[in-house]
XYZ file of N, CA and C in Angstrom:
609
model
N 119.377 160.748 154.106
C 119.416 162.146 153.581
C 119.049 163.142 154.349
N 120.189 164.310 154.933
C 119.970 164.728 156.048
C 118.924 166.245 155.591
N 118.383 166.807 156.345
C 117.445 167.843 156.177
C 118.117 169.300 155.490
N 119.529 169.126 155.150
C 120.139 170.543 154.752
C 119.994 169.741 153.227
N 120.296 168.875 152.995
C 120.339 168.157 151.446
C 118.998 168.222 150.870
N 118.217 167.836 151.327
C 116.444 168.144 151.070
C 116.474 169.447 150.528
N 116.831 170.729 151.194
C 116.492 171.921 150.744
C 117.582 172.041 149.107
N 118.536 171.102 149.172
C 118.888 171.328 147.745
C 118.513 170.459 146.697
N 117.715 169.277 147.088
C 117.436 168.590 146.146
C 115.893 168.662 145.445
N 115.279 169.797 145.271
C 113.886 170.146 144.625
C 114.102 169.590 143.210
N 112.738 169.644 142.734
C 112.853 169.303 141.281
C 112.772 170.663 140.363
N 113.849 171.032 139.598
C 113.535 172.125 138.813
C 112.250 172.243 138.077
N 112.076 171.249 137.425
C 110.931 171.341 136.698
C 109.770 171.759 137.264
N 109.308 171.092 138.319
C 108.224 171.636 139.539
C 108.135 172.949 139.815
N 109.281 173.599 140.355
C 109.831 174.627 141.039
C 109.298 175.476 140.140
N 109.854 175.372 138.826
C 109.650 176.217 137.760
C 108.497 176.397 137.241
N 107.410 175.295 137.218
C 105.940 175.322 136.920
C 104.983 176.165 138.034
N 105.485 176.030 139.274
C 104.486 176.517 140.549
C 105.138 178.000 140.140
N 106.434 178.468 140.041
C 106.831 179.845 140.302
C 106.256 180.392 139.070
N 106.194 179.919 137.888
C 105.378 180.569 136.644
C 103.910 180.855 136.704
N 103.252 179.598 137.426
C 101.671 180.162 137.796
C 101.483 180.666 138.757
N 102.579 181.261 139.914
C 102.574 181.941 141.036
C 102.525 183.424 140.488
N 103.465 183.404 139.345
C 103.537 184.958 138.956
C 102.088 185.408 138.250
N 101.466 184.293 137.219
C 100.019 184.553 136.947
C 99.046 184.986 137.692
N 99.018 184.047 138.921
C 97.928 184.589 139.522
C 98.222 185.424 140.363
N 99.378 186.175 140.583
C 99.743 187.293 141.301
C 99.320 188.204 140.614
N 99.837 188.699 139.478
C 99.436 189.633 138.373
C 97.817 189.715 137.978
N 97.145 188.487 137.992
C 95.805 188.678 137.963
C 94.903 188.985 139.089
N 95.832 188.868 140.145
C 94.844 189.238 141.589
C 93.854 188.146 141.826
N 94.485 186.896 141.313
C 93.215 185.864 141.692
C 93.988 185.277 142.802
N 93.905 185.689 144.450
C 94.442 185.518 145.443
C 93.984 183.900 145.724
N 93.017 183.157 145.915
C 92.859 182.042 146.248
C 93.640 181.084 145.245
N 93.583 181.098 143.844
C 94.625 180.657 143.216
C 96.141 180.362 143.404
N 96.493 182.326 144.066
C 98.088 182.513 144.114
C 98.094 181.492 145.489
N 97.113 181.037 146.587
C 97.631 180.378 147.630
C 97.808 179.383 147.245
N 97.033 178.513 146.416
C 96.728 177.503 145.868
C 98.566 176.894 145.326
N 98.857 177.701 144.303
C 99.965 177.384 143.924
C 101.275 177.775 144.796
N 101.009 178.683 145.513
C 102.237 178.742 146.827
C 102.505 177.713 147.572
N 101.418 177.198 147.719
C 101.334 176.150 148.209
C 102.515 174.642 147.652
N 102.109 174.609 146.200
C 102.833 173.773 145.829
C 104.468 174.358 145.657
N 104.534 175.706 145.359
C 105.851 176.102 145.082
C 106.554 175.809 146.262
N 106.018 176.430 147.434
C 106.953 176.359 148.659
C 107.047 174.689 148.908
N 106.161 173.769 148.615
C 106.174 172.396 149.381
C 107.466 171.856 148.126
N 107.577 172.360 146.886
C 108.994 171.916 145.897
C 109.843 172.697 146.213
N 109.962 173.888 146.613
C 111.102 174.534 146.900
C 111.811 174.197 148.250
N 111.244 173.672 149.017
C 111.712 173.703 150.349
C 111.677 172.538 151.148
N 111.052 171.410 150.287
C 111.039 170.264 150.646
C 110.610 170.134 151.776
N 108.817 170.470 151.816
C 107.786 170.514 152.482
C 107.016 169.284 152.987
N 106.274 168.965 153.961
C 105.319 167.886 153.900
C 103.948 168.990 153.272
N 102.786 168.264 153.392
C 101.467 168.999 152.550
C 101.165 170.267 153.709
N 100.977 169.692 155.119
C 100.646 170.640 156.124
C 101.241 171.576 155.982
N 102.817 171.228 156.074
C 103.765 172.346 156.426
C 103.723 173.310 155.282
N 103.736 173.113 154.232
C 103.621 173.705 153.181
C 102.162 174.570 152.753
N 101.056 174.096 153.313
C 99.761 175.227 153.398
C 100.166 176.056 154.457
N 100.672 175.852 155.831
C 101.144 177.014 156.655
C 102.302 177.925 155.887
N 102.943 177.278 155.237
C 104.481 178.073 154.820
C 103.753 179.344 153.770
N 103.073 178.594 152.829
C 102.134 179.210 151.694
C 101.431 180.553 151.764
N 100.490 180.091 153.337
C 99.478 181.048 153.674
C 100.737 182.514 154.182
N 101.710 182.173 154.899
C 102.796 183.257 155.284
C 103.541 183.942 153.718
N 103.798 183.492 152.694
C 104.139 183.880 151.572
C 103.361 184.785 150.729
N 101.989 184.311 151.018
C 100.750 184.690 150.266
C 100.276 186.058 151.039
N 100.472 186.007 152.546
C 100.010 187.208 153.205
C 100.968 188.146 152.807
N 102.282 187.933 152.620
C 103.392 188.999 152.130
C 103.237 189.171 150.823
N 102.882 188.741 149.935
C 102.744 189.041 148.640
C 101.571 189.838 148.465
N 100.404 189.737 149.163
C 99.225 190.908 149.222
C 99.684 191.981 149.943
N 100.468 192.040 151.283
C 100.939 193.314 151.582
C 101.641 194.246 150.660
N 102.157 193.203 150.008
C 103.188 194.239 149.160
C 102.514 194.521 147.751
N 101.642 193.731 147.473
C 101.341 193.966 146.081
C 100.451 195.219 145.529
N 99.631 196.285 146.421
C 99.064 197.376 146.225
C 100.195 198.132 145.734
N 99.772 199.259 144.524
C 100.778 200.315 144.442
C 100.274 201.856 144.343
N 100.590 202.633 144.978
C 102.083 203.208 145.700
C 101.915 202.746 146.615
N 100.816 201.949 147.657
C 100.175 202.177 148.885
C 100.878 200.893 149.640
N 101.473 200.049 148.994
C 102.066 198.645 149.834
C 102.800 198.868 151.001
N 102.732 197.724 151.902
C 103.136 197.774 152.884
C 104.553 196.853 152.973
N 105.459 197.426 152.978
C 106.968 196.689 152.845
C 107.031 196.080 154.378
N 107.071 197.050 155.258
C 107.417 196.145 156.604
C 106.461 194.971 156.956
N 105.296 195.238 156.719
C 104.371 194.011 156.804
C 104.895 192.620 155.948
N 105.031 193.103 154.807
C 105.679 192.227 153.905
C 106.916 191.476 154.784
N 107.716 192.353 155.070
C 108.925 191.647 155.996
C 108.802 190.908 156.816
N 107.505 191.160 157.710
C 107.165 190.590 159.144
C 106.961 189.095 158.401
N 105.901 189.010 157.714
C 105.254 187.841 157.224
C 106.719 186.671 156.592
N 107.448 187.430 155.943
C 108.635 186.763 155.378
C 109.837 186.395 156.299
N 109.682 187.123 157.667
C 110.500 186.624 158.476
C 109.640 185.047 159.260
N 108.630 185.295 159.521
C 107.732 184.375 160.211
C 108.354 182.927 159.187
N 107.797 183.153 158.075
C 108.218 182.120 156.842
C 109.576 181.210 156.800
N 110.622 182.357 156.799
C 112.195 182.001 157.300
C 112.224 181.035 158.595
N 111.613 181.641 159.749
C 111.788 181.085 161.129
C 111.170 179.719 160.793
N 109.781 179.677 160.097
C 109.573 178.067 160.150
C 110.265 177.229 159.562
N 110.885 177.723 157.964
C 111.877 177.138 157.338
C 113.077 176.524 158.360
N 113.624 177.652 159.010
C 114.572 177.217 159.612
C 114.334 176.379 160.704
N 113.392 176.416 161.111
C 113.309 175.206 162.644
C 113.071 173.714 161.588
N 112.093 173.878 160.819
C 112.011 172.355 159.679
C 113.246 171.561 159.615
N 113.897 172.555 159.010
C 115.244 172.066 158.573
C 116.540 172.188 159.344
N 116.255 172.687 160.343
C 117.447 172.656 161.436
C 118.562 173.626 160.556
N 118.265 174.993 160.038
C 119.360 175.277 159.259
C 119.773 176.473 160.129
N 120.880 176.974 159.701
C 121.779 178.129 160.202
C 121.593 179.595 159.899
N 120.893 179.927 158.563
C 120.836 181.506 158.043
C 120.490 182.259 158.985
N 120.711 183.566 158.783
C 119.993 184.831 159.485
C 118.732 185.118 158.884
N 117.515 184.455 159.585
C 116.335 184.964 159.198
C 116.044 186.455 159.189
N 116.514 187.392 159.604
C 116.296 188.707 159.319
C 117.129 188.973 158.074
N 118.235 188.660 157.907
C 118.744 189.161 156.654
C 118.071 188.293 155.349
N 117.712 187.078 155.675
C 117.142 186.390 154.565
C 115.606 187.140 153.900
N 114.550 187.396 154.996
C 113.357 187.826 154.871
C 113.716 189.410 154.214
N 114.851 190.048 154.626
C 114.755 191.533 154.108
C 115.214 191.305 152.628
N 116.226 190.369 152.390
C 116.661 190.118 150.979
C 115.568 189.635 149.969
N 114.621 188.854 150.595
C 113.910 188.321 149.377
C 113.044 189.956 149.459
N 112.171 190.550 150.228
C 111.312 191.503 149.544
C 112.128 192.546 149.317
N 113.594 192.747 149.765
C 114.277 193.658 148.779
C 114.141 193.427 147.093
N 114.507 191.967 146.549
C 114.236 191.843 145.430
C 113.019 192.019 144.635
N 112.328 191.642 145.583
C 110.709 192.430 144.879
C 110.752 193.753 144.791
N 111.295 194.462 145.509
C 111.335 196.171 145.245
C 112.221 196.477 144.166
N 113.278 195.638 144.128
C 113.892 195.973 142.603
C 113.368 195.508 141.327
N 112.536 194.325 141.199
C 111.824 194.114 140.385
C 110.569 195.101 140.034
N 109.965 195.323 141.040
C 108.953 196.316 140.696
C 109.435 197.550 139.989
N 110.592 198.109 140.441
C 111.176 199.115 139.785
C 111.907 198.891 138.368
N 112.082 198.038 138.587
C 112.930 197.699 136.859
C 112.016 196.728 135.991
N 110.543 196.763 136.526
C 109.583 196.139 135.885
C 109.821 196.019 133.815
N 109.948 194.985 133.730
C 110.037 194.837 131.928
C 111.415 195.912 131.540
N 112.535 195.570 132.399
C 113.680 196.138 131.848
C 114.878 195.445 131.636
N 115.205 195.166 130.549
C 116.387 194.073 130.396
C 117.532 194.725 131.201
N 117.781 196.012 131.479
C 119.072 196.472 132.035
C 118.770 196.195 133.461
N 118.957 194.782 133.751
C 118.464 194.758 135.377
C 119.418 193.859 136.028
N 121.050 194.231 136.134
C 122.024 193.353 136.542
C 121.666 193.641 138.162
N 120.842 194.876 138.583
C 120.872 195.120 140.003
C 120.221 194.002 140.443
N 118.887 193.472 139.707
C 117.981 192.541 139.980
C 118.677 191.168 140.153
N 119.695 190.776 139.151
C 120.362 189.548 139.302
C 121.506 189.396 140.481
N 121.600 190.319 140.912
C 122.542 190.576 141.978
C 121.874 190.558 143.274
N 120.636 191.186 143.464
C 119.603 190.815 144.407
C 119.230 189.336 145.163
N 118.809 188.780 143.706
C 118.577 187.387 143.813
C 119.590 186.596 143.951
N 120.869 186.754 143.566
C 122.037 185.892 143.748
C 122.195 186.211 145.471
N 122.223 187.644 146.123
C 122.502 187.452 147.415
C 121.483 186.815 148.202
N 120.302 186.633 147.752
C 119.262 185.863 148.525
C 119.646 184.421 148.530
N 119.857 184.000 147.277
C 120.478 182.645 147.162
C 121.554 182.138 148.178
N 122.455 183.007 148.201
C 123.833 183.185 149.166
C 123.683 182.952 150.566
N 122.862 183.841 150.781
C 122.238 183.835 152.193
C 121.852 183.051 152.629
N 120.670 182.184 151.926
C 119.682 181.135 152.175
C 120.360 179.760 152.234
N 121.359 179.603 151.169
C 122.201 178.465 151.384
C 123.526 178.500 151.665
N 123.634 179.299 152.243
C 125.168 179.446 152.758
C 126.098 179.213 151.671
N 126.325 179.871 150.577
C 127.155 179.467 149.340
C 127.887 180.838 149.159
N 129.026 180.741 147.949
C 129.379 181.945 147.528
C 128.808 182.344 146.504
N 128.646 183.759 146.438
C 127.573 184.556 145.798
C 128.097 183.953 144.195
N 129.226 184.318 144.006
C 129.496 183.772 142.507
C 128.959 182.648 141.761
N 128.587 181.426 142.629
C 128.655 180.270 142.426
C 126.769 180.343 142.260
N 126.272 181.250 142.518
C 124.608 181.121 142.408
C 124.077 182.359 141.066
N 125.531 182.892 140.808
C 124.959 184.594 139.830
C 123.816 184.104 138.825
N 124.885 182.777 138.517
C 124.307 181.818 136.962
C 122.885 181.949 137.087
N 122.524 180.841 138.233
C 121.397 180.644 138.514
C 120.267 181.982 138.720
N 120.631 182.903 139.167
C 119.763 184.100 139.626
C 119.544 184.845 138.135
N 120.931 185.071 137.324
C 120.710 185.526 135.814
C 119.200 185.004 135.004
N 119.217 183.408 135.179
C 118.173 182.893 134.574
C 117.070 183.084 135.034
N 116.912 183.058 136.523
C 115.614 183.137 137.319
C 115.226 184.719 136.359
N 116.098 185.708 136.603
C 115.612 187.240 136.103
C 115.184 187.191 134.567
N 115.577 186.318 133.824
C 115.159 186.478 132.635
C 113.712 185.870 132.486
N 113.496 184.682 133.423
C 112.235 184.390 133.241
C 111.006 185.360 134.287
N 111.855 186.144 134.886
C 111.024 187.391 135.684
C 110.723 188.597 134.104
N 111.632 188.539 133.656
C 111.355 189.585 132.270
C 110.214 189.341 131.207
N 110.422 187.962 131.256
C 108.919 187.228 129.990
C 107.811 187.445 130.806
N 107.428 187.146 132.361
C 106.464 187.225 132.998
C 106.294 189.017 132.751
N 107.008 189.805 132.774
C 106.793 191.114 132.976
C 106.390 191.609 131.375
N 106.941 190.931 130.342
C 106.493 191.099 128.923
C 105.129 190.820 128.952
N 104.966 189.677 129.254
C 103.520 189.321 129.520
C 102.333 190.060 129.900
N 102.664 190.767 131.317
C 102.093 191.810 132.003
C 101.915 192.852 130.891
N 102.737 193.383 130.189
C 102.758 194.571 129.558
C 102.171 194.230 128.589
N 101.910 193.004 127.754
C 101.135 192.553 126.428
C 99.595 192.764 126.769
N 99.055 192.713 127.719
C 97.615 192.420 128.689
C 97.425 191.386 128.989
N 98.353 190.542 129.475
C 98.435 189.304 130.044
C 97.159 188.200 129.660
N 97.409 187.936 128.204
C 97.035 187.192 127.360
C 96.665 185.627 127.899
N 96.109 184.991 127.720
C 95.898 183.405 128.076
C 96.832 182.799 127.121
N 97.650 181.838 127.426
C 98.239 180.910 126.289
C 99.274 181.583 125.494
N 99.784 182.865 125.956
C 100.684 183.615 125.379
C 101.877 182.646 125.649
N 102.779 182.601 124.128
C 103.948 182.088 124.254
C 105.007 182.592 125.246
N 104.847 183.626 125.791
C 105.777 184.194 126.623
C 105.603 183.688 127.965
N 104.689 182.868 128.455
C 104.634 181.963 129.420
C 105.618 180.771 129.346
N 105.490 180.100 128.228
C 106.106 178.927 128.120
C 107.665 179.424 128.125
N 108.092 180.849 127.477
C 109.348 181.257 127.568
C 109.944 181.586 129.000
N 109.005 181.878 130.070
C 109.092 182.249 131.232
C 109.477 180.999 131.892
N 108.480 179.820 131.683
C 108.627 178.363 132.451
C 110.296 178.075 131.847
N 110.534 177.856 130.820
C 111.927 177.370 130.139
C 113.111 178.143 130.868
N 112.769 179.579 131.011
C 114.045 180.364 131.650
C 114.192 180.063 132.935
N 112.801 179.431 133.808
C 112.682 179.112 135.129
C 113.627 177.986 135.572
N 113.006 176.990 134.391
C 113.827 175.834 134.182
C 115.192 175.594 134.505
N 115.694 176.589 133.553
C 117.169 176.787 133.437
C 117.761 177.236 134.467
N 117.134 178.090 135.314
C 117.668 178.875 136.585
C 117.491 177.736 137.796
N 116.498 176.695 137.818
C 116.712 175.895 138.768
C 117.347 174.728 138.623
N 117.704 174.223 137.593
C 118.741 173.716 137.094
C 119.936 173.551 137.418
N 120.342 175.069 137.012
C 121.609 175.528 137.236
C 121.607 175.715 139.047
N 120.680 175.741 139.400
C 121.009 176.364 140.841
C 121.152 174.890 141.681
N 120.530 173.926 141.163
C 120.879 172.641 141.881
C 122.084 171.896 141.676
N 122.295 172.134 140.621
C 123.620 171.962 140.148
C 124.715 172.573 141.259
N 124.727 174.150 141.075
C 125.401 174.500 141.892
C 125.823 174.249 143.214
N 124.269 174.314 144.036
C 124.297 173.849 145.534
C 124.835 172.302 145.637
N 124.593 171.365 144.703
C 125.609 170.134 144.565
C 126.908 170.230 144.647
N 127.352 171.337 144.077
C 128.920 171.416 143.598
C 129.453 170.614 142.444
N 128.194 170.827 141.484
C 128.437 170.279 140.398
C 128.762 171.693 139.082
N 129.747 171.659 138.175
C 129.974 173.011 137.723
C 129.103 172.636 136.327
N 128.206 174.004 136.060
C 127.198 173.919 135.037
C 128.244 173.949 133.635
N 127.904 173.975 132.631
C 128.373 174.112 131.323
C 129.207 175.408 131.186
N 128.579 176.535 131.714
C 129.352 177.840 131.676
C 130.572 177.929 132.515
N 130.278 176.956 133.781
C 131.271 177.296 134.654
C 132.595 175.855 134.069
N 132.012 175.003 133.397
C 133.351 174.552 132.973
C 133.924 174.809 131.904
N 133.062 175.829 131.214
C 134.069 176.313 130.083
C 134.965 177.302 130.358
N 134.539 178.011 131.127
C 135.413 179.187 132.079
C 136.705 178.499 132.502
N 136.137 177.421 133.234
C 137.510 176.284 133.965
C 138.775 176.140 132.959
C-alpha cells in the first residue's frame, strides 16, 4: 500500500474517539491532555508512526493554543504552526497538496466555527470543512460534502455540551462521537470511491 493510500485508510472509530476527546481537552483548557489526545488523533488521521505523531501533534497543539484566547487569539501564529504541520505530512507521505492553502483552510474553519458556535444554521462551516477535505485529499468538493456535514454535526453537539456547562459523562459527548464516526466512515468511503447510502439513493 502506498503512502497516499495510507492517508485514506484511517480507522473511523479511532479518529472519532480522539477528535471528541480533543474537543473536551481543548474546551477544558487541559493543555497536557490536549497534547496527549492530539498524538492519538494525528497518528490515526494521518497514518503516522508514534514518533512522527508526537512531533505533528505538538505542532497542532501549539496552533490550537495560539488560536484559543478570545478575543486576543493569534491567527497568523496558528496558521504558521499549521503550515509546519502540513509541510511535515506532505513530506512523510510524498503528497502534492498546497501547504499554504491547506493550512489556511484548516484555520479558516476554526474561525468560522468560533463565529457560528452553537448555531445549527452552519452551512458556511460545512462548506469550509468540505473545502479543507477537497484540498487535502485532492478530490472534488461534492464528494466530501456529506462527510463535512456530519463532522459539523459532531461539532454542534460539542458546542451544546460547552453551553450546558461541560458536564462529565454528558450524553451530548456520545452523540458527538456518533456523528463524528458517521462523518469519518462516509469520508473513508468517499476517498475509496465507494458510494455512500445517500449517494446511491441519489444515483
